[in-house]
PDB file of C-alpha atoms in Angstrom:
ATOM      1  CA  MET A   1      20.257  44.455 -84.351  1.00 59.00           C
ATOM      2  CA  GLN A   2      23.257  46.522 -83.291  1.00 77.00           C
ATOM      3  CA  ASP A   3      23.647  50.120 -84.419  1.00 88.00           C
ATOM      4  CA  GLN A   4      26.755  50.011 -86.587  1.00 89.00           C
ATOM      5  CA  PHE A   5      27.153  53.786 -86.558  1.00 92.00           C
ATOM      6  CA  LEU A   6      27.135  53.863 -82.752  1.00 93.00           C
ATOM      7  CA  GLU A   7      29.705  51.062 -82.772  1.00 90.00           C
ATOM      8  CA  ALA A   8      31.851  53.141 -85.162  1.00 90.00           C
ATOM      9  CA  LEU A   9      31.650  56.123 -82.768  1.00 92.00           C
ATOM     10  CA  LEU A  10      32.663  53.867 -79.884  1.00 91.00           C
ATOM     11  CA  SER A  11      35.588  52.563 -81.898  1.00 87.00           C
ATOM     12  CA  ILE A  12      36.760  56.124 -82.588  1.00 90.00           C
ATOM     13  CA  VAL A  13      36.585  56.965 -78.872  1.00 90.00           C
ATOM     14  CA  HIS A  14      38.193  53.678 -77.870  1.00 85.00           C
ATOM     15  CA  ASN A  15      41.087  53.794 -80.325  1.00 83.00           C
ATOM     16  CA  ASN A  16      41.834  57.534 -80.334  1.00 85.00           C
ATOM     17  CA  GLN A  17      41.180  58.533 -76.712  1.00 82.00           C
ATOM     18  CA  VAL A  18      38.766  61.304 -77.737  1.00 91.00           C
ATOM     19  CA  THR A  19      35.594  62.177 -75.845  1.00 93.00           C
ATOM     20  CA  PHE A  20      32.344  63.955 -76.629  1.00 93.00           C
ATOM     21  CA  SER A  21      28.997  64.664 -75.020  1.00 95.00           C
ATOM     22  CA  ILE A  22      26.107  62.336 -75.780  1.00 96.00           C
ATOM     23  CA  THR A  23      22.562  61.674 -74.606  1.00 95.00           C
ATOM     24  CA  LEU A  24      21.416  58.050 -74.647  1.00 95.00           C
ATOM     25  CA  THR A  25      17.937  56.558 -74.699  1.00 93.00           C
ATOM     26  CA  THR A  26      17.853  53.294 -72.731  1.00 92.00           C
ATOM     27  CA  PRO A  27      15.106  51.125 -71.228  1.00 92.00           C
ATOM     28  CA  GLY A  28      15.829  52.874 -67.908  1.00 88.00           C
ATOM     29  CA  GLY A  29      15.394  56.361 -69.366  1.00 89.00           C
ATOM     30  CA  LEU A  30      17.575  59.149 -70.707  1.00 91.00           C
ATOM     31  CA  ILE A  31      21.199  59.378 -69.638  1.00 93.00           C
ATOM     32  CA  ARG A  32      23.563  62.129 -70.675  1.00 93.00           C
ATOM     33  CA  GLY A  33      27.272  62.467 -70.141  1.00 95.00           C
ATOM     34  CA  THR A  34      30.656  62.376 -71.813  1.00 95.00           C
ATOM     35  CA  LEU A  35      31.469  59.282 -73.850  1.00 96.00           C
ATOM     36  CA  ILE A  36      34.840  57.837 -72.802  1.00 94.00           C
ATOM     37  CA  SER A  37      36.935  54.833 -73.733  1.00 90.00           C
ATOM     38  CA  THR A  38      36.876  51.548 -71.869  1.00 87.00           C
ATOM     39  CA  LYS A  39      40.432  52.241 -70.688  1.00 87.00           C
ATOM     40  CA  GLU A  40      39.532  55.648 -69.267  1.00 89.00           C
ATOM     41  CA  TYR A  41      36.431  54.225 -67.595  1.00 90.00           C
ATOM     42  CA  PHE A  42      38.391  51.520 -65.765  1.00 88.00           C
ATOM     43  CA  ASP A  43      41.207  53.927 -64.862  1.00 88.00           C
ATOM     44  CA  ARG A  44      38.683  56.318 -63.306  1.00 88.00           C
ATOM     45  CA  PHE A  45      36.734  53.497 -61.654  1.00 86.00           C
ATOM     46  CA  ALA A  46      39.901  51.973 -60.200  1.00 84.00           C
ATOM     47  CA  GLU A  47      41.040  55.332 -58.819  1.00 86.00           C
ATOM     48  CA  ALA A  48      37.688  56.124 -57.189  1.00 84.00           C
ATOM     49  CA  PHE A  49      37.220  52.631 -55.769  1.00 79.00           C
ATOM     50  CA  ALA A  50      40.768  52.310 -54.434  1.00 80.00           C
ATOM     51  CA  SER A  51      40.738  55.787 -52.870  1.00 77.00           C
ATOM     52  CA  ALA A  52      37.686  54.754 -50.828  1.00 74.00           C
ATOM     53  CA  TRP A  53      39.267  51.439 -49.748  1.00 73.00           C
ATOM     54  CA  PRO A  54      39.567  51.463 -45.934  1.00 76.00           C
ATOM     55  CA  GLY A  55      42.965  49.898 -45.489  1.00 73.00           C
ATOM     56  CA  GLU A  56      46.214  48.837 -46.997  1.00 76.00           C
ATOM     57  CA  ASN A  57      46.752  47.525 -50.503  1.00 76.00           C
ATOM     58  CA  ARG A  58      44.993  50.428 -52.209  1.00 72.00           C
ATOM     59  CA  GLU A  59      47.603  50.536 -54.953  1.00 70.00           C
ATOM     60  CA  VAL A  60      47.331  46.787 -55.576  1.00 68.00           C
ATOM     61  CA  LEU A  61      43.559  47.137 -55.799  1.00 69.00           C
ATOM     62  CA  ARG A  62      43.777  50.174 -58.100  1.00 67.00           C
ATOM     63  CA  THR A  63      46.247  48.422 -60.396  1.00 74.00           C
ATOM     64  CA  GLY A  64      44.156  45.260 -60.536  1.00 73.00           C
ATOM     65  CA  LEU A  65      40.957  47.093 -61.416  1.00 72.00           C
ATOM     66  CA  SER A  66      42.709  49.336 -63.926  1.00 73.00           C
ATOM     67  CA  GLN A  67      44.042  46.283 -65.779  1.00 74.00           C
ATOM     68  CA  TRP A  68      40.512  45.462 -66.910  1.00 69.00           C
ATOM     69  CA  GLY A  69      40.678  48.560 -69.105  1.00 67.00           C
ATOM     70  CA  GLU A  70      44.271  47.948 -70.186  1.00 65.00           C
ATOM     71  CA  GLU A  71      43.447  44.451 -71.417  1.00 64.00           C
ATOM     72  CA  ARG A  72      40.331  45.656 -73.213  1.00 62.00           C
ATOM     73  CA  PHE A  73      42.221  48.585 -74.741  1.00 52.00           C
ATOM     74  CA  MET A  74      44.899  46.293 -76.148  1.00 50.00           C
ATOM     75  CA  GLU A  75      42.289  44.093 -77.850  1.00 52.00           C
ATOM     76  CA  GLY A  76      41.288  47.035 -80.038  1.00 53.00           C
ATOM     77  CA  ASP A  77      37.781  45.766 -80.739  1.00 61.00           C
ATOM     78  CA  VAL A  78      34.555  47.575 -80.007  1.00 65.00           C
ATOM     79  CA  ASP A  79      33.381  46.842 -76.498  1.00 77.00           C
ATOM     80  CA  ALA A  80      29.895  45.451 -75.849  1.00 85.00           C
ATOM     81  CA  PHE A  81      29.540  48.230 -73.257  1.00 89.00           C
ATOM     82  CA  ILE A  82      29.336  51.986 -73.519  1.00 93.00           C
ATOM     83  CA  HIS A  83      30.990  54.186 -70.879  1.00 94.00           C
ATOM     84  CA  LEU A  84      30.163  57.695 -69.710  1.00 96.00           C
ATOM     85  CA  LYS A  85      31.744  60.068 -67.230  1.00 95.00           C
ATOM     86  CA  ASP A  86      29.798  62.903 -65.589  1.00 93.00           C
ATOM     87  CA  ALA A  87      26.609  60.935 -66.241  1.00 93.00           C
ATOM     88  CA  HIS A  88      23.244  62.470 -65.370  1.00 92.00           C
ATOM     89  CA  PHE A  89      19.876  60.726 -65.372  1.00 90.00           C
ATOM     90  CA  LEU A  90      16.525  62.224 -66.315  1.00 86.00           C
ATOM     91  CA  ASN A  91      14.229  62.522 -63.291  1.00 81.00           C
ATOM     92  CA  GLY A  92      10.457  62.065 -63.409  1.00 78.00           C
ATOM     93  CA  ASP A  93       9.969  65.847 -63.235  1.00 81.00           C
ATOM     94  CA  GLY A  94      11.960  66.388 -66.446  1.00 79.00           C
ATOM     95  CA  SER A  95      15.139  67.610 -64.759  1.00 80.00           C
ATOM     96  CA  TYR A  96      18.484  65.843 -64.744  1.00 82.00           C
ATOM     97  CA  THR A  97      20.268  64.693 -61.604  1.00 80.00           C
ATOM     98  CA  LYS A  98      22.743  67.259 -60.342  1.00 80.00           C
ATOM     99  CA  ASN A  99      25.473  64.915 -59.117  1.00 77.00           C
ATOM    100  CA  SER A 100      28.802  65.086 -60.909  1.00 74.00           C
ATOM    101  CA  GLU A 101      31.683  62.728 -61.545  1.00 80.00           C
ATOM    102  CA  VAL A 102      29.317  59.774 -61.934  1.00 91.00           C
ATOM    103  CA  LEU A 103      30.681  56.931 -64.025  1.00 94.00           C
ATOM    104  CA  TRP A 104      28.143  54.901 -65.985  1.00 95.00           C
ATOM    105  CA  ARG A 105      28.516  51.613 -67.867  1.00 93.00           C
ATOM    106  CA  GLY A 106      25.732  50.072 -69.918  1.00 94.00           C
ATOM    107  CA  ARG A 107      25.265  47.564 -72.693  1.00 92.00           C
ATOM    108  CA  VAL A 108      25.472  48.979 -76.206  1.00 92.00           C
ATOM    109  CA  ALA A 109      22.636  46.631 -77.206  1.00 91.00           C
ATOM    110  CA  ASP A 110      20.349  48.432 -74.720  1.00 94.00           C
ATOM    111  CA  VAL A 111      20.817  51.837 -76.343  1.00 95.00           C
ATOM    112  CA  SER A 112      17.786  52.472 -78.539  1.00 94.00           C
ATOM    113  CA  GLY A 113      18.663  56.024 -79.538  1.00 95.00           C
ATOM    114  CA  TYR A 114      21.180  58.805 -78.994  1.00 95.00           C
ATOM    115  CA  SER A 115      21.987  62.386 -79.826  1.00 95.00           C
ATOM    116  CA  LEU A 116      25.236  64.269 -79.770  1.00 93.00           C
ATOM    117  CA  GLY A 117      25.436  66.788 -76.970  1.00 88.00           C
ATOM    118  CA  ARG A 118      23.643  67.049 -73.683  1.00 77.00           C
ATOM    119  CA  GLY A 119      20.045  67.196 -74.889  1.00 66.00           C
TER     120      GLY A 119
END
């Protein structure tokens, strides 16, 4: 069963371009980061991927990847995926990874719990 409250939070983020910190419980462990819209996720993904592209056509690639978010944004529905920026993963020793600017995408159905903030 889907968490309707989590879906409502995702809809608020998706339709109003607001963000907030969240910690998610998933089968893979705890993940914390900033909840972002599908559009922002694909814009950021497209920029990072295209900037690392070793040749011409970076702008074509960036535009093509970014359109995934544009199309999803225009649909207005809640996405089946949840998107985080600045994601950190809980290590086995109880500390979180220290890398920054990590984008994360996971299925909403795989989130078994969450808390606001970076728990």
